[in-house]
Structures are given as C-alpha cells and as structure tokens.
Amino acid sequence: MSAPIIAIDAMGGDFGPRNIVQASIACLIATPSLHLALVGQASLIEELIASHRGVDRSRLRVVNSSEVIAMDERPSQALRGKPESSMRVALELVASGQASACVSAGNTGALMALSRHVLKTLPGIDRPAMIAAIPTRTGHCQLLDLGANVDCSAEALYQFAVMGSVLAQILGVANPRVALLNVGTEDIKGNQQVKLAASLLQAATELNYIGYVEGDGVYRGEADVVVCDGFVGNVLLKSSEGLATMIAARIDSLFNRNLLNRAIGALALPLLKRLQTDLAPARHNGASLLGLRGVVVKSHGSASVSGFQSAIYRAMTEASENLPQRLNNQLETRFRDDQG
Amino acid sequence: MSAPIIAIDAMGGDFGPRNIVQASIACLIATPSLHLALVGQASLIEELIASHRGVDRSRLRVVNSSEVIAMDERPSQALRGKPESSMRVALELVASGQASACVSAGNTGALMALSRHVLKTLPGIDRPAMIAAIPTRTGHCQLLDLGANVDCSAEALYQFAVMGSVLAQILGVANPRVALLNVGTEDIKGNQQVKLAASLLQAATELNYIGYVEGDGVYRGEADVVVCDGFVGNVLLKSSEGLATMIAARIDSLFNRNLLNRAIGALALPLLKRLQTDLAPARHNGASLLGLRGVVVKSHGSASVSGFQSAIYRAMTEASENLPQRLNNQLETRFRDDQG
C-alpha cells in the first residue's frame, strides 16, 4: 500500500477554507504516511497554513485554482462555466493520478456532476450513488442512494446493492445483509421498481440479500446495507437529522424548565452530548460517491473540523482499500455470470 | 350538531377486543353525547362489556359479525372473501347512515380497500390518502400520504394538499402552510411528479402553498401540511418511529451504565417518558383516511387503550365537523374554478 495522496477542495462548504485547512493539518500530523493537496485560492490557503506550527510541508502541497463553486450554484453551471473551480481541479488531480482520492464539503449536485464528468463512472454504472452510514440499535447501516438519483430503475437499485455491499465489506462487515427499503415486508408491497429490484436481488447469489426492510427496521439494525432511490434516502436521512435535532432541543428544554430539572440536566449533559454525536454520523463522517473511477468523499457542508477530518480518513480508507477497483471487479463478475 | 354515533371494529389490531372495548367504554363515560356501535363477535364483546361497571347501554350497541380480517391478510381477499368481517360491517354502518364514523385498528390495506368499496370516494378523488400528525419543533404538522398510495401523480399530490389543508383547518390551524416534500428547496430539485405538483399548487389560490420542504424542515416546523407520495411518507413516518425508539433505548442504556448514571436517570425518568409520548403521536392518535364519503380513522395496530381512545376522539371531531362534506365543497370549488 503506497502513501495515499488526498486532494482537498479547500474552498467548499459553508465555512470556507479555515476549518478545512485546520482539519487537513490535524490529519497530516496524526498520519505520518498521509500526503495532501489543498486546492483553492493559494494565497489565502498559504496564509492559513502559516498560522499553524509544525506543518510538514513536504507532505502538503497547495494547488492554486481561481474559481469557487457557490453552494447554491446549478450543477450545469458548475460543469460548463467554471473550468478553474477548486472542486474541479481537485477531481482532476485524481483523474490524472496525482491524487488517489478527493474530499469536498462543497455543493453536492456540482460534485456529482463534476465527478461524473472528470472521473467517469465504472463500466455498467450510469450514475454514481451517494452512501453514508446511519446509526442503528445494533451498530451502523450503510444507506444509499441519498439524493444523487431521484428516480431509479430496478437495475440501478441492484447496482446500488452491489456497491453498498462491497463498501460495507471494506468497512469491516463480513457477508453484509443487504435489504431493499419498502413500505411493508410482504411480497405484494411496494412500487414497480422495488418489486423488480427484489427479483434481481433474489437471483444475485453474490449478495446476502435478506428481503424488504421498513423504515423502523432500518433503525432496529435489520440490515447492514439498505437500498432505496435517492428521493426516499434523502428524505430518510434529512428527516432523521431533523428529528434527532428536535429531540435534542426538547431534552434541553425539558431539563431547563425549572431549577430541579436544570440540576438533573447539568448532571445528564455529558450523556446527552454523546448521544447527539452518535446520531449525526452522516454530518460527522461524510458520504461517499460510489460507482466512479476514483474515490470521492462528500463532507457535510456544515461539518466541524473533526467532521472534515473524518471525511479525510474515510477517503484514505477507500483509497488504500482500492474501492473503485474492487467495485469494478464485483460488477465484472456479475456481467460475466450474466453472459455465462 | 347531532350526537355522533361511531362504529368500532372491535376485532382489529394486534391485541384483540379487550383494549378496544375498554377504550370504548372510557370514551362513553367521558363523553355523555357519544354513542358507539361495537362490531365483532357479539358473545365475546358482551362478556368484555359485562366486566365493566356503570356502562350506559342505551348508548352502546353491539353488532354481531362472524368474520375477522387477519393483520397479514391480502386486501383483495378481505374485499372478496369476507362479507361478514367486523371491519366491513362497521364501514357498512357508516354507508347506511347508522353511524357517522368508523374506527379500526385492523389491517391497513384491507381498511383502505374496504373503505373505498363500501363508502366510495368523493367526486374527483380516485384513491383515499392516509394522514397523521407528527410533532415538530413548533407544534405539529399533518403528513400525507402515509402509504396508501405508493405511486402518485401530480394531480393526486395536489388533491392531498387540498385535503390536508382542510383537515388542518378543522383541527384549528388558520390558513395552514402547505408544502411539498422534496430533496431540496430549489426549483430544479425533485422528480417529475413533484415538479408538476408544484406548478399545480402555485396556481391554487385557495391554498397557502409555501413551496418545497426538506426532511429536516418538516421537523423544524416549516409547514403545517406536508405532502408526499405514500412510499416516501411511509418511510418518513416509520423511520422516525424507529429512530425515536432507538434514541429512547440509548437514553435508557446511557442512564443505566453505572450507579451515578442510574441515579441521574431515575431523576430524569418522568421527563424522558413525556418525551417518548410526545414523539409517537401517530402511534397514539391514529391516522385518518381522507377522500372518502365518510369518516374513517385508522388506529395503530398496537395502540394502547388511551391510543385507541384518541382515535375515537379523532373520529368524533371529524364527524361533528363534517369533514367529508367540507372536503367535497373544497374540491367542487376547485372544479368550478377550473371550468370558469
């Protein structure tokens, strides 16, 4: 395993380059084999780096780029109108082999469009899927797609299942249980795409397909990989974030209602803080774009310094485990089996 | 306003008639104007009634029916194979004017199919929608559809918006803010049905349409009525239930880890119990089937006695407010405007 070089889009996200530079330097210090390329407005990035001490510049390169993609910019505009954006230049470092992965906290739609254009998808994959881990009663589950693909064919759902299963294995789950998200667990439930995808998955001997899972079953930990279209996955992820935030606020307000409750709340605070961190892994760890000829990790736009660090580590793992090649092999096996 | 008569499917749900009879008697005692008709195996129901004292039998009728629809039975089988099911007989009491509403905790798919067959839908409504309230940071929001319609046209989403808005008004919200659930708030986001529904809603002057809302915005209380297809709504509702249950379990386990935590937990227990009740209003209050020529409320299959009581009260409110007629008027206004 050679030393990974990660290209970082230093300009993306809600908070600008300060957090991203800080997270990058923290990762460099913690991981002596890591090399980073920070892409963006070089003078600003250099200034931010200079404010830190003990930075090993032999492992930290700054790559200038003159443009930034705004968080609300249309993907088509990002694709056609900004050849010098930090996001695009970072992806081009991966495409040219100068980096083994890219991390960005920028505009999700633009990252999808640019990744697909610059890196290309794996053979047989039309569009990348976005995947992240959510907590369950028994551990974690990988959920995809999270909004990259609002309408999905049964074939696309099948491909998501294959890709999610490979990623779960890389992340340490042996023989991951793969399920399709549905409105019931009986055969007759669901829409046409889901029913068709179920028959494709039942026939896929390379997968440990366990059938349908419902929304509550996801959090009960019934599956290691949960597959759905991007509309449904996006709603599940965001509504869960919203609910967890609401519950945290309610707990705060319950514990603040009077003096006795405040005293109990002060005692319970460390427990409640840990709970809130546990509930926001997608915000914390970032999401991966699967199905590309390169590793791309999307950090949450409002990720903290430690959140961006987690996204860098996620990219390191996927690069060193050679995720795109392994996905390719799995997909090829399947095509070969289909033809055999 | 005449005294409401509510027909109760006494045999539906996970726990059989005991809880349902108990809840019914509690409602009769608390509401002197209420009349109930308990439908099911008469001997069993009479036996359960006899175990309660002080029941005003002049307001409590028992209607015998010889069949029960199982919780896992196919809707088509319930529709064609069981003319004497408690659910169907209860709905027929509404259709014949002997009752003004029906409450059942039974098989949801069967209730949908039988309601549609026995009561018929309102003019212009093809299929009923299922709606329930979920808690938000600022109060509650009505979410529909919850799984009755897995694929929805833009026109169906529009009808859901009209029906949800009328129900929210009946439940006390003046000028309810209506939103479409989507994966982003920009115009370009979403699938074809959602984009088309957005143009229909933008043109609907009778509605206070506020645009798109995302999953997290639902819990932030950005809208009073949130419209989506039944697949998405079902996943949102069930995953939220699953997440709330998981969080409750995590809180329990955090507070049980050692003696100090247990002491804090004992102090915090009443606060946490209240939170859990707040988070399960759909489980607690039931859901309504909208778009029928009669009031039908679906209680959760595993509702407690107080949960089933809430469902009866919900049915009473909808019946006394004449929900089906008001929906019909709204829909007629719209058709008239379209033609004018």
XYZ file of C-alpha atoms in Angstrom:
680
model
C 0.000 0.000 0.000
C 1.621 3.239 -1.152
C 1.269 6.524 0.707
C -2.132 7.975 -0.104
C -2.358 11.468 -1.573
C -5.718 13.108 -0.967
C -6.838 16.137 -2.972
C -8.862 18.522 -0.813
C -11.296 21.085 -2.207
C -10.292 23.779 0.276
C -12.954 26.282 -0.807
C -16.163 24.199 -0.481
C -18.615 24.145 2.401
C -20.466 26.663 4.492
C -17.493 27.941 6.480
C -14.785 28.498 3.873
C -11.186 27.250 3.990
C -10.289 27.927 7.638
C -11.849 24.729 9.091
C -10.728 22.675 6.122
C -7.086 23.760 6.418
C -7.152 23.130 10.150
C -8.648 19.641 9.691
C -6.119 18.849 6.943
C -3.168 19.816 9.124
C -4.536 17.774 12.040
C -4.767 14.717 9.756
C -1.222 15.240 8.451
C 0.147 15.395 11.990
C -1.801 12.308 13.092
C -0.943 10.232 9.999
C 2.743 10.330 9.007
C 2.149 8.457 5.737
C -0.518 10.872 4.505
C 0.040 13.435 1.739
C -2.439 16.190 0.977
C -3.006 18.618 -1.876
C -5.071 21.630 -0.839
C -6.809 23.152 -3.845
C -8.118 26.713 -3.891
C -7.036 30.329 -3.631
C -3.330 29.727 -2.910
C -2.527 32.997 -1.127
C -5.398 32.543 1.313
C -4.559 28.881 1.939
C -0.859 29.660 2.472
C -1.797 32.334 4.967
C -3.971 29.865 6.891
C -1.230 27.225 6.825
C 1.297 29.775 8.103
C -0.820 30.288 11.212
C -0.133 26.667 12.200
C 3.196 25.441 13.525
C 4.995 22.171 12.871
C 3.437 21.518 9.457
C 5.462 19.066 7.334
C 5.311 20.905 4.033
C 6.937 18.005 2.188
C 3.561 16.259 2.583
C 1.373 19.306 1.985
C 1.054 20.796 -1.452
C -1.042 23.833 -2.324
C -2.608 23.883 -5.790
C -3.956 27.221 -6.940
C -7.361 27.494 -8.564
C -9.049 30.760 -9.432
C -12.740 29.875 -9.155
C -15.121 28.693 -6.438
C -18.470 26.938 -6.896
C -21.156 28.533 -4.744
C -23.258 26.269 -2.521
C -26.432 27.200 -4.428
C -24.955 27.119 -7.934
C -26.602 24.919 -10.546
C -24.617 21.772 -11.360
C -24.850 22.571 -15.071
C -23.271 25.980 -14.485
C -20.537 24.467 -12.310
C -19.868 21.961 -15.061
C -19.770 24.291 -18.028
C -18.977 27.713 -16.648
C -16.106 27.144 -14.199
C -13.131 25.220 -15.597
C -10.904 26.533 -12.809
C -13.051 25.749 -9.763
C -11.302 24.283 -6.726
C -13.661 21.297 -6.845
C -12.898 20.528 -10.471
C -9.138 20.964 -10.104
C -9.177 18.638 -7.078
C -11.055 15.991 -9.079
C -8.643 16.428 -11.997
C -5.743 15.596 -9.665
C -7.453 12.230 -9.067
C -8.196 11.721 -12.765
C -4.550 12.362 -13.693
C -3.249 10.037 -10.969
C -1.651 12.824 -8.936
C -4.043 12.052 -6.082
C -5.825 8.875 -5.025
C -8.976 10.487 -3.627
C -10.848 13.766 -3.436
C -12.686 15.286 -0.471
C -15.079 18.225 -0.795
C -17.606 19.886 1.506
C -18.979 21.877 -1.425
C -22.188 21.873 -3.485
C -23.412 18.249 -3.680
C -25.053 18.480 -7.091
C -21.953 20.089 -8.573
C -19.730 17.423 -7.004
C -21.896 14.698 -8.540
C -21.870 16.303 -11.984
C -18.158 17.140 -11.971
C -17.126 13.730 -10.570
C -19.051 12.001 -13.287
C -17.584 14.257 -15.969
C -13.974 14.347 -14.782
C -13.526 10.834 -13.341
C -16.163 8.904 -15.360
C -18.238 6.084 -13.955
C -17.245 2.417 -13.779
C -18.319 0.168 -16.679
C -22.032 -0.593 -16.393
C -22.710 2.261 -13.973
C -24.695 5.130 -15.386
C -24.765 7.468 -12.401
C -22.866 7.421 -9.103
C -24.762 6.830 -5.876
C -24.234 8.587 -2.590
C -23.882 6.463 0.533
C -23.441 7.188 4.239
C -23.690 5.266 7.481
C -26.555 5.822 9.884
C -26.638 4.521 13.455
C -28.861 1.595 14.393
C -29.691 -0.189 17.632
C -27.015 -2.764 16.884
C -24.338 -0.663 15.130
C -24.478 1.040 11.770
C -26.073 0.567 8.414
C -24.983 1.892 5.023
C -27.834 3.729 3.313
C -27.897 4.526 -0.415
C -28.814 6.428 -2.542
C -29.029 9.648 -0.564
C -30.268 12.024 -3.231
C -27.935 11.745 -6.203
C -30.608 9.881 -8.191
C -34.221 10.894 -7.590
C -35.669 8.320 -9.988
C -34.097 4.874 -10.053
C -34.693 1.866 -12.250
C -34.673 -1.626 -10.730
C -31.284 -2.142 -12.390
C -29.929 0.985 -10.684
C -31.203 -0.257 -7.308
C -29.480 -3.568 -7.990
C -26.198 -1.777 -8.743
C -26.558 0.224 -5.524
C -26.936 -3.055 -3.619
C -23.732 -4.451 -5.135
C -21.783 -1.254 -4.444
C -23.136 -0.885 -0.903
C -22.239 -4.471 -0.123
C -18.646 -4.038 -1.310
C -18.246 -0.831 0.706
C -19.665 -2.487 3.840
C -17.123 -5.312 3.428
C -14.288 -2.809 3.084
C -15.518 -1.142 6.271
C -15.285 -4.474 8.100
C -18.692 -6.174 7.814
C -18.369 -9.822 6.788
C -21.168 -11.001 4.478
C -23.241 -7.820 4.821
C -27.028 -8.240 4.961
C -28.496 -6.271 2.050
C -32.139 -5.125 2.137
C -34.470 -3.076 -0.046
C -36.326 -0.284 1.728
C -40.079 -0.708 1.300
C -43.455 0.194 2.826
C -44.033 -3.347 4.059
C -42.229 -6.671 4.214
C -44.738 -8.761 2.265
C -44.022 -9.602 -1.380
C -47.018 -7.627 -2.639
C -45.841 -4.336 -1.122
C -44.033 -1.538 -2.901
C -43.835 0.151 -6.252
C -42.883 -1.441 -9.531
C -39.166 -0.581 -9.397
C -38.789 -2.032 -5.908
C -40.594 -5.247 -6.810
C -38.454 -5.664 -9.932
C -35.298 -4.901 -7.977
C -36.321 -7.575 -5.465
C -36.356 -10.223 -8.179
C -32.943 -9.094 -9.459
C -31.551 -9.271 -5.925
C -33.108 -12.648 -5.162
C -31.233 -14.025 -8.161
C -27.916 -12.423 -7.162
C -26.001 -15.216 -5.467
C -23.004 -12.956 -4.798
C -25.129 -10.883 -2.373
C -26.552 -11.717 1.034
C -29.960 -10.295 0.127
C -32.398 -10.574 3.042
C -35.537 -9.004 1.511
C -37.505 -5.882 2.361
C -36.926 -3.657 5.358
C -39.291 -0.926 6.602
C -38.319 2.476 7.978
C -38.398 1.311 11.582
C -36.451 -1.845 10.705
C -33.575 0.314 9.443
C -33.049 1.673 12.964
C -33.629 -1.742 14.517
C -30.487 -2.838 12.687
C -32.179 -5.416 10.468
C -29.715 -4.845 7.608
C -26.118 -3.730 7.041
C -26.876 -2.156 3.651
C -30.232 -0.516 2.899
C -31.013 0.308 -0.729
C -33.559 2.876 -1.941
C -33.937 5.569 -4.565
C -32.335 8.931 -3.862
C -35.596 10.707 -3.140
C -36.522 8.276 -0.373
C -32.981 8.041 1.015
C -32.609 11.805 1.107
C -35.904 12.194 2.958
C -34.996 9.417 5.403
C -31.566 10.905 6.155
C -32.662 14.531 6.432
C -35.835 13.811 8.410
C -33.768 11.685 10.800
C -31.302 14.555 11.242
C -34.219 16.897 11.831
C -35.861 14.583 14.331
C -32.622 13.979 16.243
C -32.039 17.738 16.418
C -35.614 18.293 17.586
C -35.281 15.631 20.272
C -32.023 17.185 21.455
C -33.757 20.569 21.685
C -36.686 19.048 23.578
C -34.349 17.343 26.014
C -32.589 20.672 26.560
C -35.875 22.451 27.166
C -37.236 19.713 29.461
C -34.082 19.947 31.528
C -34.229 23.740 31.631
C -37.818 24.159 32.782
C -37.128 24.713 36.472
C -34.328 24.603 38.984
C -34.667 20.887 39.785
C -34.761 19.943 36.103
C -31.753 22.176 35.437
C -29.815 20.386 38.155
C -30.707 16.996 36.644
C -29.874 18.320 33.194
C -26.440 19.510 34.297
C -25.723 16.007 35.552
C -27.028 14.405 32.366
C -25.293 16.788 29.957
C -22.263 14.625 29.063
C -24.552 11.674 28.349
C -26.808 13.770 26.128
C -23.897 15.289 24.203
C -22.546 11.836 23.428
C -25.953 10.804 22.208
C -26.147 13.757 19.828
C -22.752 12.957 18.322
C -23.793 9.321 17.881
C -26.885 10.407 15.993
C -25.165 12.560 13.406
C -22.656 10.252 11.717
C -23.540 11.442 8.223
C -22.976 15.016 9.287
C -19.857 13.856 11.058
C -18.252 11.325 8.722
C -19.335 12.404 5.291
C -20.773 10.388 2.456
C -19.076 8.539 -0.394
C -19.842 8.768 -4.085
C -19.847 5.203 -5.375
C -19.520 3.990 -8.952
C -16.784 6.379 -10.076
C -13.308 5.551 -11.376
C -11.860 7.220 -8.304
C -12.599 7.856 -4.640
C -14.746 10.915 -3.870
C -15.960 11.738 -0.361
C -18.511 14.450 0.293
C -18.103 16.081 3.678
C -21.190 17.766 5.112
C -21.317 21.442 4.139
C -21.501 22.461 7.774
C -19.046 19.848 9.063
C -16.904 20.800 12.036
C -13.106 20.467 11.945
C -13.352 16.941 13.352
C -16.135 16.161 10.866
C -13.913 17.153 7.950
C -11.079 15.085 9.460
C -13.385 12.056 9.487
C -14.166 12.628 5.815
C -10.418 12.678 5.031
C -9.927 9.400 6.920
C -12.868 7.892 5.066
C -11.230 8.861 1.766
C -7.898 7.384 2.951
C -9.556 4.055 3.788
C -11.398 3.834 0.486
C -8.250 4.762 -1.462
C -5.970 2.338 0.358
C -8.564 -0.441 0.020
C -8.832 0.398 -3.651
C -12.606 0.697 -3.564
C -13.160 1.619 -7.232
C -11.168 -1.398 -8.454
C -12.997 -3.747 -6.097
C -16.349 -2.385 -7.203
C -15.280 -2.853 -10.784
C -14.304 -6.471 -10.121
C -17.653 -7.214 -8.488
C -19.558 -5.637 -11.339
C -17.444 -7.507 -13.907
C -18.047 -10.812 -12.138
C -21.717 -10.155 -12.408
C -21.619 -9.297 -16.104
C -19.527 -12.402 -16.773
C -22.033 -14.536 -14.823
C -24.879 -12.994 -16.771
C -23.251 -13.905 -20.060
C -22.121 -17.383 -18.906
C -74.620 19.153 15.761
C -76.343 15.821 16.457
C -74.949 13.164 18.794
C -72.227 11.290 16.941
C -72.503 7.525 16.577
C -69.145 5.877 15.980
C -68.879 2.341 14.598
C -65.939 0.489 16.146
C -64.262 -2.522 14.541
C -63.822 -4.356 17.833
C -61.817 -7.248 16.375
C -58.964 -5.382 14.606
C -55.471 -4.730 15.895
C -52.683 -6.719 17.476
C -54.308 -7.200 20.884
C -57.899 -8.235 20.097
C -61.083 -6.738 21.503
C -60.151 -6.322 25.177
C -58.295 -2.974 24.804
C -60.810 -1.738 22.261
C -63.825 -2.434 24.490
C -62.055 -0.822 27.434
C -61.198 2.290 25.394
C -64.749 2.489 24.037
C -66.293 2.378 27.499
C -63.859 5.018 28.770
C -64.908 7.324 25.888
C -68.626 6.719 26.572
C -68.179 7.625 30.224
C -66.137 10.740 29.421
C -68.467 11.958 26.630
C -72.176 11.876 27.510
C -73.298 12.736 23.977
C -71.347 9.887 22.364
C -72.963 6.713 21.006
C -70.946 3.686 19.967
C -71.594 0.537 17.971
C -69.098 -2.226 18.710
C -68.855 -4.624 15.793
C -67.489 -8.159 16.125
C -68.086 -11.467 17.846
C -71.072 -10.443 19.994
C -70.732 -13.029 22.770
C -67.087 -12.119 23.367
C -67.787 -8.380 23.279
C -70.774 -8.718 25.656
C -68.589 -10.666 28.053
C -65.946 -7.929 27.995
C -68.578 -5.211 28.475
C -70.041 -7.127 31.419
C -66.696 -6.941 33.219
C -67.072 -3.126 33.366
C -69.498 -1.371 35.682
C -71.599 1.723 35.074
C -71.855 1.310 31.302
C -74.784 3.224 29.767
C -76.063 0.551 27.407
C -78.545 2.955 25.819
C -75.507 4.496 24.113
C -73.637 1.262 23.441
C -74.842 -1.152 20.796
C -73.198 -4.455 19.925
C -73.422 -5.558 16.302
C -72.532 -9.155 15.618
C -70.263 -10.118 12.749
C -68.953 -13.592 12.136
C -65.612 -12.951 10.422
C -62.332 -11.250 11.287
C -59.713 -9.929 8.866
C -56.234 -11.067 9.865
C -53.481 -8.451 10.170
C -51.494 -10.095 7.358
C -54.415 -10.857 5.040
C -54.321 -9.577 1.472
C -56.655 -6.627 0.851
C -58.132 -8.426 -2.181
C -59.031 -11.426 -0.014
C -60.554 -9.194 2.679
C -62.565 -7.476 -0.030
C -63.893 -10.515 -1.846
C -63.727 -13.367 0.631
C -65.171 -11.942 3.847
C -68.571 -10.259 3.513
C -69.163 -10.593 7.254
C -65.915 -9.185 8.613
C -66.146 -6.814 11.596
C -64.306 -4.161 9.587
C -66.700 -4.338 6.672
C -69.830 -4.402 8.836
C -68.549 -1.340 10.742
C -67.989 0.513 7.455
C -71.455 -0.523 6.234
C -72.975 1.125 9.310
C -71.410 4.382 8.087
C -72.509 3.819 4.492
C -76.120 3.210 5.567
C -76.165 6.280 7.803
C -76.442 4.271 11.039
C -73.053 5.613 12.146
C -71.208 8.822 11.351
C -67.669 7.444 11.512
C -65.702 4.196 11.717
C -62.600 3.420 13.766
C -60.442 0.342 13.202
C -57.044 -0.814 14.421
C -57.042 -3.616 11.859
C -55.177 -4.407 8.649
C -54.411 -1.069 6.922
C -54.513 -2.350 3.352
C -57.849 -4.062 3.959
C -59.258 -0.929 5.585
C -58.222 1.117 2.542
C -59.742 -1.351 0.088
C -62.964 -1.888 2.048
C -63.452 1.843 2.763
C -63.122 2.626 -0.887
C -65.501 -0.159 -1.853
C -68.137 0.337 0.842
C -68.094 4.129 1.297
C -66.841 5.249 -2.137
C -64.534 8.189 -2.690
C -65.561 11.823 -3.089
C -66.097 13.111 -6.651
C -62.739 13.686 -8.310
C -60.822 11.540 -5.805
C -59.525 8.263 -7.127
C -57.947 6.826 -4.003
C -58.120 7.899 -0.353
C -54.984 9.202 1.333
C -53.802 8.452 4.825
C -52.811 11.359 7.056
C -51.436 11.695 10.572
C -49.848 14.407 12.660
C -46.172 14.340 13.523
C -44.538 16.537 16.156
C -42.334 19.455 15.121
C -40.213 21.983 16.975
C -43.098 24.432 16.895
C -46.128 22.135 17.241
C -47.443 19.574 14.777
C -47.625 19.012 11.086
C -50.072 16.898 9.087
C -48.207 14.479 6.832
C -49.823 12.685 3.872
C -49.879 10.216 2.175
C -48.544 7.638 4.622
C -48.527 4.546 2.444
C -51.973 4.167 0.932
C -50.650 5.231 -2.496
C -47.117 4.170 -3.373
C -47.118 5.888 -6.764
C -48.775 9.284 -7.042
C -49.450 11.540 -9.986
C -49.011 15.306 -9.661
C -52.811 15.588 -9.640
C -53.019 13.142 -6.706
C -50.404 15.171 -4.786
C -52.463 18.288 -5.482
C -55.596 16.585 -4.099
C -53.655 15.516 -0.999
C -52.679 19.153 -0.459
C -56.301 20.310 -0.644
C -57.488 17.568 1.712
C -54.640 18.068 4.179
C -55.292 21.798 4.257
C -58.997 21.306 5.040
C -58.201 18.809 7.805
C -55.612 21.145 9.341
C -58.227 23.922 9.394
C -60.727 21.624 11.104
C -58.047 20.813 13.674
C -57.640 24.523 14.410
C -54.880 25.831 12.141
C -55.885 29.075 10.425
C -54.562 29.387 6.869
C -52.353 26.267 7.058
C -48.967 26.465 5.319
C -48.870 23.685 2.718
C -45.538 22.344 1.427
C -44.357 19.620 -0.925
C -41.701 17.293 0.477
C -38.617 17.322 -1.739
C -34.870 16.635 -1.753
C -34.026 20.333 -1.956
C -35.765 23.678 -1.901
C -34.588 24.997 -5.271
C -36.966 24.859 -8.247
C -34.767 22.434 -10.160
C -34.892 19.767 -7.429
C -37.116 16.702 -7.335
C -38.717 14.182 -9.600
C -41.185 14.898 -12.385
C -44.356 14.355 -10.314
C -43.173 16.711 -7.573
C -42.198 19.442 -10.063
C -45.561 19.146 -11.819
C -47.415 19.155 -8.497
C -45.520 22.330 -7.581
C -46.924 24.140 -10.623
C -50.450 22.946 -9.810
C -50.057 24.172 -6.232
C -48.548 27.505 -7.238
C -51.692 28.145 -9.279
C -54.057 27.107 -6.450
C -55.142 30.392 -4.913
C -57.328 28.607 -2.330
C -54.209 27.124 -0.725
C -51.436 28.760 1.268
C -48.741 26.910 -0.686
C -45.268 27.788 0.580
C -43.100 25.664 -1.731
C -40.744 22.762 -1.063
C -39.718 21.496 2.339
C -36.877 19.039 3.042
C -36.890 16.210 5.576
C -35.226 18.299 8.263
C -37.550 21.226 7.568
C -40.535 19.017 8.423
C -39.282 18.693 11.999
C -38.268 22.350 12.113
C -41.971 23.126 11.716
C -41.658 24.889 8.362
C -45.137 23.741 7.237
C -48.498 22.754 8.722
C -49.287 20.279 5.944
C -46.566 18.265 4.201
C -47.492 16.430 1.007
C -45.637 13.458 -0.484
C -46.337 10.126 -2.132
C -47.203 7.202 0.117
C -43.856 5.468 -0.288
C -41.931 8.488 0.947
C -44.442 9.338 3.692
C -44.461 5.783 4.971
C -40.662 5.676 5.116
C -40.524 9.074 6.843
C -43.113 8.092 9.462
C -41.771 4.607 10.185
C -38.105 5.614 10.196
C -38.964 8.458 12.584
C -40.737 5.990 14.876
C -37.736 3.693 14.673
C -35.283 6.496 15.387
C -37.309 7.814 18.336
C -37.476 4.298 19.781
C -33.735 3.842 19.271
C -32.972 7.162 20.947
C -35.210 6.215 23.885
C -33.337 2.918 24.218
C -29.970 4.698 24.045
C -31.033 7.164 26.707
C -32.116 4.240 28.898
C -28.810 2.476 28.395
C -26.738 5.640 28.938
C -28.558 6.217 32.194
C -28.106 2.596 33.283
C -24.389 2.297 32.709
C -23.255 2.830 36.304
C -24.577 3.833 39.699
C -24.138 7.586 39.166
C -25.840 7.450 35.763
C -28.655 5.359 37.195
C -29.234 7.976 39.874
C -29.367 10.733 37.247
C -31.638 8.559 35.115
C -34.072 7.972 37.963
C -34.356 11.722 38.377
C -34.785 12.282 34.650
C -37.272 9.450 34.092
C -40.532 11.465 34.121
C -39.032 13.934 31.642
C -37.909 11.161 29.317
C -41.269 9.367 29.455
C -43.065 12.547 28.462
C -40.678 12.971 25.569
C -41.386 9.465 24.301
C -45.143 10.039 24.354
C -44.680 13.322 22.501
C -42.728 11.556 19.786
C -45.286 8.892 18.956
C -48.442 10.842 18.092
C -49.223 8.693 15.048
C -48.984 5.579 17.185
C -51.008 7.401 19.802
C -53.673 9.301 17.875
C -54.254 7.265 14.780
C -54.420 8.339 11.174
C -57.357 9.449 9.050
C -58.361 8.184 5.639
C -59.191 11.255 3.573
C -61.207 11.476 0.382
C -64.000 9.066 1.338
C -67.733 9.767 1.625
C -67.483 9.083 5.340
C -65.087 9.417 8.268
C -62.637 6.540 8.759
C -59.888 6.616 11.375
C -57.154 4.003 11.500
C -55.828 3.392 14.980
C -52.341 1.948 15.249
C -52.453 -1.862 15.362
C -50.533 -1.859 18.632
C -52.266 1.179 20.141
C -52.740 1.230 23.889
C -56.151 1.798 25.471
C -55.509 5.538 25.574
C -54.253 5.406 21.992
C -57.495 3.834 20.826
C -59.439 6.428 22.836
C -57.595 9.162 20.965
C -58.575 7.564 17.673
C -62.251 7.582 18.750
C -61.987 11.269 19.660
C -60.364 11.998 16.332
C -63.281 10.291 14.567
C -65.769 12.279 16.702
C -64.141 15.579 15.727
C -64.058 14.754 12.042
C -67.672 13.571 12.098
C -69.011 16.549 14.020
C -67.058 18.933 11.789
C -68.453 17.112 8.789
C -65.061 16.581 7.212
C -66.214 14.665 4.098
C -68.734 17.372 3.163
C -66.168 20.133 3.668
C -63.627 18.278 1.556
C -66.271 17.825 -1.095
C -67.079 21.568 -1.092
C -63.397 22.465 -1.444
C -62.933 20.048 -4.293
C -66.113 21.289 -6.006
C -64.978 24.906 -5.692
C -61.839 23.944 -7.437
C -63.560 22.106 -10.255
C -65.912 25.055 -10.708
C -62.962 27.466 -10.827
C -61.252 25.266 -13.375
C -64.269 25.371 -15.612
C -64.988 29.079 -15.038
